[in-house]
PDB file of C-alpha atoms in Angstrom:
ATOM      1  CA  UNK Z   1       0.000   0.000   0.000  1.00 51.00           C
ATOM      2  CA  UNK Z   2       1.703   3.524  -0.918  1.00 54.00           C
ATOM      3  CA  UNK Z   3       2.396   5.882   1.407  1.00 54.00           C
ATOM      4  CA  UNK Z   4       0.701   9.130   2.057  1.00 50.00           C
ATOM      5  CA  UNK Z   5       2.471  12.053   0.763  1.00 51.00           C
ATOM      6  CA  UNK Z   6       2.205  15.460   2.273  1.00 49.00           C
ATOM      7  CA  UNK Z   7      -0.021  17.038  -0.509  1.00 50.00           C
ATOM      8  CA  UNK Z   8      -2.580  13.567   0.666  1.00 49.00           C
ATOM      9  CA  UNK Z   9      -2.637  15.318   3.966  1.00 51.00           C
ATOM     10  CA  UNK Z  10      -2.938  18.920   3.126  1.00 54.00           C
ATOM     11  CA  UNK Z  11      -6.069  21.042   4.186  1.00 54.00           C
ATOM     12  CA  UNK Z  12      -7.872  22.629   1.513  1.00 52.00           C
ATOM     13  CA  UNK Z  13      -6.688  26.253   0.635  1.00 58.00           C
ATOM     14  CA  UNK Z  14      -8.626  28.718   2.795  1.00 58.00           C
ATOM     15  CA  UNK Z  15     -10.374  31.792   0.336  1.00 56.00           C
ATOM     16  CA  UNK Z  16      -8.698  34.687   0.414  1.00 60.00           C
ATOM     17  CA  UNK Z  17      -9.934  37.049   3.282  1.00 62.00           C
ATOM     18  CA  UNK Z  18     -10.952  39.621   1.217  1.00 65.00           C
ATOM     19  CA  UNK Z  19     -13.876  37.952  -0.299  1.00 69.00           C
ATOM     20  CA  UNK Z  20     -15.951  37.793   2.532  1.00 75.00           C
ATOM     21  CA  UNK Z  21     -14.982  41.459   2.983  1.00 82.00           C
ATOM     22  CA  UNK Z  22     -16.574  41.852  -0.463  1.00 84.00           C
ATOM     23  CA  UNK Z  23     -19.514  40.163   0.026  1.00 89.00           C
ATOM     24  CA  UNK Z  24     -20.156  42.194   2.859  1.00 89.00           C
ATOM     25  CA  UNK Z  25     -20.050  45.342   1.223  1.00 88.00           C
ATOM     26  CA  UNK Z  26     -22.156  44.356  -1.490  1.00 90.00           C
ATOM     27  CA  UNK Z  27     -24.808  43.325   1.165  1.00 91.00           C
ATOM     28  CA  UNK Z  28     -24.166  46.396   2.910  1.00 90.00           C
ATOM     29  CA  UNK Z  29     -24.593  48.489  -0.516  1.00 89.00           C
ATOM     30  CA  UNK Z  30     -27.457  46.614  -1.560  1.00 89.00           C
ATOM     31  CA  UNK Z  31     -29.425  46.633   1.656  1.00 91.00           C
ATOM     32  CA  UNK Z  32     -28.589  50.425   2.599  1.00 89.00           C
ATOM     33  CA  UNK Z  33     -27.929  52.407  -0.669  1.00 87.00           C
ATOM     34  CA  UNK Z  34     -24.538  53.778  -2.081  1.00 85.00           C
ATOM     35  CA  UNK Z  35     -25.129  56.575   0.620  1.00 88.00           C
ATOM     36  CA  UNK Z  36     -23.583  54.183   2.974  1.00 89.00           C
ATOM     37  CA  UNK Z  37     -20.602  53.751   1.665  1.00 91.00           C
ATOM     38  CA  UNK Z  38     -17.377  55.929   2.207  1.00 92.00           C
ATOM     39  CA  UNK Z  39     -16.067  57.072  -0.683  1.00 93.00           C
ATOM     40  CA  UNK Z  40     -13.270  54.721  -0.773  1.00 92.00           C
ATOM     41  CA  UNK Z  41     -15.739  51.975  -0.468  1.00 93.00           C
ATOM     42  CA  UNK Z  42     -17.460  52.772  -3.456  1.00 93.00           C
ATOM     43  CA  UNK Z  43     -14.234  52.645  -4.992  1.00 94.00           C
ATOM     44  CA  UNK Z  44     -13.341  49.593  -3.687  1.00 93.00           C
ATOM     45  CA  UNK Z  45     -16.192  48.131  -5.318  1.00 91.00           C
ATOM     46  CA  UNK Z  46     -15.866  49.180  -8.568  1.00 91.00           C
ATOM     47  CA  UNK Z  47     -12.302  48.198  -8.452  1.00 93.00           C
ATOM     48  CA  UNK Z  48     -13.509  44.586  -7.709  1.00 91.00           C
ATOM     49  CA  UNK Z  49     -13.898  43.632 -11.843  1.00 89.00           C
ATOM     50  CA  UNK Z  50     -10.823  45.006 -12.556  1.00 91.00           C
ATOM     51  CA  UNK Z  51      -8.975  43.240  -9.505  1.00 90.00           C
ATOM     52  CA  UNK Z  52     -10.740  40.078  -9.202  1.00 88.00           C
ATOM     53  CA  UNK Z  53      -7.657  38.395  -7.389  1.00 85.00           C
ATOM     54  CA  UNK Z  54      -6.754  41.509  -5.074  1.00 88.00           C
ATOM     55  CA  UNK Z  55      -7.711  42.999  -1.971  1.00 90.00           C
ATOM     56  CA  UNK Z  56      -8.709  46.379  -3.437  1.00 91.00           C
ATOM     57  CA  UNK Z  57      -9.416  47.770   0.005  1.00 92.00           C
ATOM     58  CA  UNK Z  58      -5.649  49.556   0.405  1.00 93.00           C
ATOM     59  CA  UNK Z  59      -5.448  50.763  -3.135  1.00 95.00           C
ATOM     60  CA  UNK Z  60      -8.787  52.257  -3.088  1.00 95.00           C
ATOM     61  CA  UNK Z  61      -7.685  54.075   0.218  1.00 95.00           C
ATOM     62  CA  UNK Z  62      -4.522  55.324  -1.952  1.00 95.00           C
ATOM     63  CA  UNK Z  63      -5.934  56.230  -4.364  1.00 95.00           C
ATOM     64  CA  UNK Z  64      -8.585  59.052  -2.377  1.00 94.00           C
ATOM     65  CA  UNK Z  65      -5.425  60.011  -0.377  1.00 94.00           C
ATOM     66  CA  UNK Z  66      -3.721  61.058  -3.619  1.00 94.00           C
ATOM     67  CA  UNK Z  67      -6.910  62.559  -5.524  1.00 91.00           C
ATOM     68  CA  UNK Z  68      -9.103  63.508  -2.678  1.00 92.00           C
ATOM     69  CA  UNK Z  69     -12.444  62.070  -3.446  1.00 91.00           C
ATOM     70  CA  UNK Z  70     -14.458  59.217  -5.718  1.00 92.00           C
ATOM     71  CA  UNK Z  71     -15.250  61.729  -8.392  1.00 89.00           C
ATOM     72  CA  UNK Z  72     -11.165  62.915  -8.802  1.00 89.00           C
ATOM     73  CA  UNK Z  73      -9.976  59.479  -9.004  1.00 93.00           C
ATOM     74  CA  UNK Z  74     -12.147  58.525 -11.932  1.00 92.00           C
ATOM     75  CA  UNK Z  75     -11.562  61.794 -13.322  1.00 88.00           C
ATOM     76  CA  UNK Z  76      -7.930  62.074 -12.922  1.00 90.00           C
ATOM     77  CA  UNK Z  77      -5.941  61.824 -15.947  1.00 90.00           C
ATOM     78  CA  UNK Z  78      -4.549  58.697 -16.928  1.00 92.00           C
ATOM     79  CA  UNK Z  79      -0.829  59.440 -16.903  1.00 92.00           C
ATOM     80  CA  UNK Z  80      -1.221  60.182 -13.084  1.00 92.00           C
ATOM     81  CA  UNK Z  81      -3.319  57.414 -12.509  1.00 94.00           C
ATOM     82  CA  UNK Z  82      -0.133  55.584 -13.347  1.00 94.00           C
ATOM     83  CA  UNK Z  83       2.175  56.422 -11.197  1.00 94.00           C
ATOM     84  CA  UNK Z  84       0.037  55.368  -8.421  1.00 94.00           C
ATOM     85  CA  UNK Z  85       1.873  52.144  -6.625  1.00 93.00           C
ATOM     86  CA  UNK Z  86      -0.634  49.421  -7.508  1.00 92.00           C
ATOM     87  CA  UNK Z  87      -2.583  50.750 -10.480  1.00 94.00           C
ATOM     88  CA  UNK Z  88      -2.333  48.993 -13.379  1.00 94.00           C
ATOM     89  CA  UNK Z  89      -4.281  49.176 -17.096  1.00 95.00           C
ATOM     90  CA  UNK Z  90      -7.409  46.777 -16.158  1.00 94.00           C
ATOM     91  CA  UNK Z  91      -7.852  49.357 -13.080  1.00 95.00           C
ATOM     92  CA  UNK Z  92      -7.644  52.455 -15.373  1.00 95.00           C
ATOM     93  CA  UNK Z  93      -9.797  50.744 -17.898  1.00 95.00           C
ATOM     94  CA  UNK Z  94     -12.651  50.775 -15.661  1.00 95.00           C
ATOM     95  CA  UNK Z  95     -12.230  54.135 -14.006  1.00 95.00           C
ATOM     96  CA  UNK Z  96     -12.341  55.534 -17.475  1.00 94.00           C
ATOM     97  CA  UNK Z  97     -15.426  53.176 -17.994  1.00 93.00           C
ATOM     98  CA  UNK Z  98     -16.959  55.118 -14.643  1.00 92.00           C
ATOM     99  CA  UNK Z  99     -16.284  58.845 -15.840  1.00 90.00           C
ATOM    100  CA  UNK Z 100     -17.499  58.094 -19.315  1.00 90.00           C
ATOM    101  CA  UNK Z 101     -20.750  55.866 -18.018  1.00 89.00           C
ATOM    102  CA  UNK Z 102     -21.199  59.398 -15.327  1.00 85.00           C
ATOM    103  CA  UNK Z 103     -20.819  61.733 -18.199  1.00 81.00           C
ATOM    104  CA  UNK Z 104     -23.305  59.840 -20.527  1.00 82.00           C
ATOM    105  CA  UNK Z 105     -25.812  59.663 -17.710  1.00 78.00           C
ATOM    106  CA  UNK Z 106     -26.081  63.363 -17.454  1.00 74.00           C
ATOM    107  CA  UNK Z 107     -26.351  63.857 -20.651  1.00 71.00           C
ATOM    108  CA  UNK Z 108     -29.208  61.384 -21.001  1.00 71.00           C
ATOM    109  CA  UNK Z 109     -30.513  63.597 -18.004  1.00 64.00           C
ATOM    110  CA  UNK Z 110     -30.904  66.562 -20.080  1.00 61.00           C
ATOM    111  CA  UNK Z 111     -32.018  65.063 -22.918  1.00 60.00           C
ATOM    112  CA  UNK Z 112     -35.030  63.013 -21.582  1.00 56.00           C
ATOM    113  CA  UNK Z 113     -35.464  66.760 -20.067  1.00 52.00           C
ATOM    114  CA  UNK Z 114     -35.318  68.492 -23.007  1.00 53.00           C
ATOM    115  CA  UNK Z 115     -34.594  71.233 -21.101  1.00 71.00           C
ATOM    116  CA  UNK Z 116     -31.668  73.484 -19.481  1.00 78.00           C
ATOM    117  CA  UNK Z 117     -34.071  74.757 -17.217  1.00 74.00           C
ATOM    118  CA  UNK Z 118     -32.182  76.103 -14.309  1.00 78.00           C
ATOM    119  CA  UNK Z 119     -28.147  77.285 -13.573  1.00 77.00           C
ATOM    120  CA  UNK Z 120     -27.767  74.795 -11.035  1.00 78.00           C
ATOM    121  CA  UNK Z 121     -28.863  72.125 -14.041  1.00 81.00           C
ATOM    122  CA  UNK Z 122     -26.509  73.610 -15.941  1.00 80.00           C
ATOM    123  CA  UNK Z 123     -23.359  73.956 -13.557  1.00 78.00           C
ATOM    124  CA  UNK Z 124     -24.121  70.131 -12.686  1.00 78.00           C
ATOM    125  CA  UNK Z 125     -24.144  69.003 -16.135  1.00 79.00           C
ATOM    126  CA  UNK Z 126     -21.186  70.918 -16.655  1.00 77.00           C
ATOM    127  CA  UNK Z 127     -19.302  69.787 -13.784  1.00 75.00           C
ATOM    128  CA  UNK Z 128     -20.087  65.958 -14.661  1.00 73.00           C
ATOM    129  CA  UNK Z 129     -18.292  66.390 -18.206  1.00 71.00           C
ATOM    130  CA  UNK Z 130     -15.421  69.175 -17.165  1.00 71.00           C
ATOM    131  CA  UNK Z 131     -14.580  69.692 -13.825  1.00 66.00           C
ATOM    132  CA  UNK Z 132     -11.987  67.111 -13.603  1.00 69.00           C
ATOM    133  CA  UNK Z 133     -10.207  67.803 -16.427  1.00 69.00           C
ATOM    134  CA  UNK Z 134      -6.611  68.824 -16.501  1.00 69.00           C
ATOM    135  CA  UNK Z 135      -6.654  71.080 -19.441  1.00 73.00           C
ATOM    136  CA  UNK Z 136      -8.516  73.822 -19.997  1.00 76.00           C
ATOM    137  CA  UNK Z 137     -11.695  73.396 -22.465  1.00 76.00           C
ATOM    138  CA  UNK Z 138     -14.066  76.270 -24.193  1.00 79.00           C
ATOM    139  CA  UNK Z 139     -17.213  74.226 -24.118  1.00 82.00           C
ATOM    140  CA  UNK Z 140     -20.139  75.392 -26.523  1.00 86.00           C
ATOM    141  CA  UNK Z 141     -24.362  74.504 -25.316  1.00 87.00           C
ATOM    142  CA  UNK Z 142     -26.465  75.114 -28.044  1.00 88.00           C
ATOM    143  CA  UNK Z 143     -30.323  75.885 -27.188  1.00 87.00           C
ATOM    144  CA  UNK Z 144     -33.469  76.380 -28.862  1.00 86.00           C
ATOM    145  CA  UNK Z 145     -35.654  78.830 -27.909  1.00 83.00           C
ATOM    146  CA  UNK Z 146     -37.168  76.828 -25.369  1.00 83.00           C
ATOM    147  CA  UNK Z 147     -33.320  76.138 -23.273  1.00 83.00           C
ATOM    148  CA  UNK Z 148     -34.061  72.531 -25.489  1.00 84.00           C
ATOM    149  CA  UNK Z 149     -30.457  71.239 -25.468  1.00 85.00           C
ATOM    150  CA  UNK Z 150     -29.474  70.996 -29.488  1.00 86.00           C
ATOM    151  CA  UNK Z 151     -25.581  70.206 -29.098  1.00 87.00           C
ATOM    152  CA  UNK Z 152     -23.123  70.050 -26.953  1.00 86.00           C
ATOM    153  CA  UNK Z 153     -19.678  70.914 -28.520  1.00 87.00           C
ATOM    154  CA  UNK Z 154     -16.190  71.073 -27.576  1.00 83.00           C
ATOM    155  CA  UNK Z 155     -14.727  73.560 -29.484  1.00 79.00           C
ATOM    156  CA  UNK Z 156     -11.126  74.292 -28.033  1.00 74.00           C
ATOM    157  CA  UNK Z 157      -8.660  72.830 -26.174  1.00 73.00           C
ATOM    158  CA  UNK Z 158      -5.717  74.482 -24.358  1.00 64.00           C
ATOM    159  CA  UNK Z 159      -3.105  74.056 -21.470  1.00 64.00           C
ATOM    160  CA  UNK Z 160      -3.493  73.861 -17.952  1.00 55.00           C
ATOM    161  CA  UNK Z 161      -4.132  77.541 -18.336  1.00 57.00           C
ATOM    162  CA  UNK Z 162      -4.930  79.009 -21.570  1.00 60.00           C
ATOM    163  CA  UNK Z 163      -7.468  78.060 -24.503  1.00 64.00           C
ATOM    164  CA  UNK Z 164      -8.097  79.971 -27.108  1.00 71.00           C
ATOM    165  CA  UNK Z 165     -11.633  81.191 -27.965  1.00 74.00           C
ATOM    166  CA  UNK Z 166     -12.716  81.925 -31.786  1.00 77.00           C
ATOM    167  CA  UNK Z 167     -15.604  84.482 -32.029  1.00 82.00           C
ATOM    168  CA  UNK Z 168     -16.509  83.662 -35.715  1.00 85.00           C
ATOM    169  CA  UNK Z 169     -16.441  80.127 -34.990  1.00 85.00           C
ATOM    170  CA  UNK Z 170     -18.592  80.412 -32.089  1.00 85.00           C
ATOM    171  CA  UNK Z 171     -21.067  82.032 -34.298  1.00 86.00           C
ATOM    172  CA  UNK Z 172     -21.018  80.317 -37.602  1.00 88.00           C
ATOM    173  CA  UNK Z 173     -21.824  77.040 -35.777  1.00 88.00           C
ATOM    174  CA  UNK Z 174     -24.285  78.623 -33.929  1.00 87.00           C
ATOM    175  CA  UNK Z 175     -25.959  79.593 -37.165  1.00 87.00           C
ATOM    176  CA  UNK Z 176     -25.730  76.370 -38.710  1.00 88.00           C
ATOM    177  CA  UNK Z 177     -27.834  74.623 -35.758  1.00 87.00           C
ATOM    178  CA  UNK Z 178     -30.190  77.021 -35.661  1.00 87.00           C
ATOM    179  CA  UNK Z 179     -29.432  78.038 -31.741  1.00 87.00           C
ATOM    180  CA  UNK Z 180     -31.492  81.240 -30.093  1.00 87.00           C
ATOM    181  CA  UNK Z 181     -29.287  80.651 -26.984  1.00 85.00           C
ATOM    182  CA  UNK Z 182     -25.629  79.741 -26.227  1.00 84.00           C
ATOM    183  CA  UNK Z 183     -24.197  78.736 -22.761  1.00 83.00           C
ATOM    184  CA  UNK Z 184     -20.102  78.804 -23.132  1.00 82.00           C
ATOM    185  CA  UNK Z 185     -18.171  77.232 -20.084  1.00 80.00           C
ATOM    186  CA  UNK Z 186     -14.615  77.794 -19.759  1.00 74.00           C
ATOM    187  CA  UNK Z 187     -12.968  75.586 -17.244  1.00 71.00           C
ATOM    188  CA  UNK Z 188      -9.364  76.463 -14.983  1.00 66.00           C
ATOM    189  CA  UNK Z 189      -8.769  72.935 -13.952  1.00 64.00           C
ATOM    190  CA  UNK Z 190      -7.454  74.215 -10.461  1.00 58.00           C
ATOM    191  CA  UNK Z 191      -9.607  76.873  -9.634  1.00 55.00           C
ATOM    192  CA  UNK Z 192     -13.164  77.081 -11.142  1.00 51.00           C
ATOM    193  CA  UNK Z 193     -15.667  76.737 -13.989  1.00 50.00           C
ATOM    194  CA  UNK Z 194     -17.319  79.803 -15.495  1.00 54.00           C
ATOM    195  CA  UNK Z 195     -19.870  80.033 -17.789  1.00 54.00           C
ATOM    196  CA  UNK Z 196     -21.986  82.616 -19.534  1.00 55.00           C
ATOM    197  CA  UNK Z 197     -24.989  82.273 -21.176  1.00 53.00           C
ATOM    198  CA  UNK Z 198     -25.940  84.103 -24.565  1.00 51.00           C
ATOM    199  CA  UNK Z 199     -28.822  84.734 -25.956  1.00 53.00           C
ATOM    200  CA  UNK Z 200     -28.785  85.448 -29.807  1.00 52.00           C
ATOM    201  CA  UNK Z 201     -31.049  87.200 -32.424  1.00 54.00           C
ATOM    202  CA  UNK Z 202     -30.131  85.687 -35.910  1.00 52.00           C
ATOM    203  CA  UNK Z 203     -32.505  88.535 -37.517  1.00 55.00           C
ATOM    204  CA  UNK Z 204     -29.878  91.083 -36.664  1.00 50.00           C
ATOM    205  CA  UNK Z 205     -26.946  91.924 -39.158  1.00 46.00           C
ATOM    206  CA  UNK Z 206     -24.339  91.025 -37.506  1.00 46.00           C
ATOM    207  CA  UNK Z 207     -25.852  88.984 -34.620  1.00 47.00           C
ATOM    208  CA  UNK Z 208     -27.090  90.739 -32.139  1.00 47.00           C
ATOM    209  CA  UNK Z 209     -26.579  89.531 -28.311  1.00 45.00           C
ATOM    210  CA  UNK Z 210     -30.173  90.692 -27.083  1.00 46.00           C
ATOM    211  CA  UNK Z 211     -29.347  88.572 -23.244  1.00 49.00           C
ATOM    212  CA  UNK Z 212     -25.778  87.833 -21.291  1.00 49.00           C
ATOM    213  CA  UNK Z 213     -25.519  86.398 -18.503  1.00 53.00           C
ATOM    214  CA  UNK Z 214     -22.624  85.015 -16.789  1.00 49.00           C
ATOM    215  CA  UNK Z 215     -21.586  82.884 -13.802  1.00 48.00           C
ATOM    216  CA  UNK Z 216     -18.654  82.093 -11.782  1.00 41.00           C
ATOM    217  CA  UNK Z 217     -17.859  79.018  -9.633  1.00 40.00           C
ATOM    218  CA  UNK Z 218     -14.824  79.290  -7.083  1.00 36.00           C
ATOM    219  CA  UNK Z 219     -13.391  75.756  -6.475  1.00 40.00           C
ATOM    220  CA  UNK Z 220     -14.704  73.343  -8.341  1.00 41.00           C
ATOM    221  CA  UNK Z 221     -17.940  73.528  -5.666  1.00 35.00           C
ATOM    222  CA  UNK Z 222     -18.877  77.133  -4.770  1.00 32.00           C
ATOM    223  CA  UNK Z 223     -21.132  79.339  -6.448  1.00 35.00           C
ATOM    224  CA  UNK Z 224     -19.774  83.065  -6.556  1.00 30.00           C
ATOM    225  CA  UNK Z 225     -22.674  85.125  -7.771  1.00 33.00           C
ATOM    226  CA  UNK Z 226     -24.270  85.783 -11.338  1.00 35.00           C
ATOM    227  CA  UNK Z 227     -24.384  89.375 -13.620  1.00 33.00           C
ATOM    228  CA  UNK Z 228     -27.384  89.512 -15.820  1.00 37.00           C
ATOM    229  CA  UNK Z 229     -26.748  92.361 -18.542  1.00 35.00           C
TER     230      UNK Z 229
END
């Protein structure tokens, strides 16, 4: 009769600790709402895809010390995201996957909407598809007469702090869709977002601006104040 070997004795392997860890924050997400969650837990979660072999608990925690919060990480760009200890391209994949899936969502927002109704709808939907970005963008909204979202255009790109802005441009385009209104947001990707909104009257020769209005954000979060003219 042969002998026993070591691997005929040998326990089964133990699961990693980490998935009971994740089942409990599913349950916990499921049974009390993302609200719940930290921020880094949320993170951890949608890290779990991308990491199905890792505890994703530390490098979620990393990751919000470095950024600051579950909206900068999947925001931030993707050369920083790799020089994080840890980060690889399955766990950029999906936090690109997040940002795009958030910035699709508000759009669908406005567009079952139909609307641009309010500023705070408009420095939200703003925010979702420029805040985080490390360049500076001159954003174009296009709007019907009734604030009906036509377009929704990026029209320049610059450097961290300079984009250049194209009057004749902004107009032509505006001509070709037909818009009565134009919202332009300019972005400082360290300081704020600003936007104006102009309304147009095509009958004029040249264009007339018949309504301005702009408004300033400090931080990426606070509203400054408005000037209607």
């Amino acid at each position: 009769m042969p002998a026993k070997t070591d691997h005929d004795k040998s326990k089964p392997e133990e699961a990693p600790h980490y998935l009971g860890h994740r089942e409990r924050l599913r349950e916990r997400f499921y049974s009390a709402g993302a609200d719940a969650l930290s921020d880094y837990e949320l993170l951890e979660m949608a890290l779990f895809s991308a990491l199905p072999r890792r505890d994703t608990k530390p490098l979620a925690k990393s990751l919000i010390k470095i950024f600051g919060s579950f909206a900068e990480v999947v925001h931030a760009p993707v050369a920083r995201l790799r020089e994080v200890d840890g980060v690889g391209e399955s766990a950029i994949h999906q936090l690109k996957l997040l940002a795009a899936a958030a910035h699709r969502v508000a759009k669908g927002g406005v567009n079952s909407r139909n609307a641009l109704s309010s500023w705070n709808e408009v420095i939200d939907y703003c925010r979702t598809s420029m805040a985080f970005a490390d360049k500076e963008q001159f954003r174009l909204l296009f709007l019907d007469k009734r604030n009906q979202l036509i377009a929704d255009e990026v029209q320049q790109t610059g450097t961290v702090d300079h984009t250049p802005v194209y009057p004749r441009e902004v107009i032509k385009r505006a001509l070709e869709l037909s818009a009565t209104a134009l919202i332009l947001v300019h972005n400082h990707p360290t300081i704020s977002i600003r936007s104006c909104w102009i309304t147009l009257d095509p009958s004029e020769t040249p264009i007339k601006i018949v309504h301005f209005r702009h408004c300033a954000l400090g931080g990426r979060y606070g509203k400054l104040g408005a000037l209607e003219g």
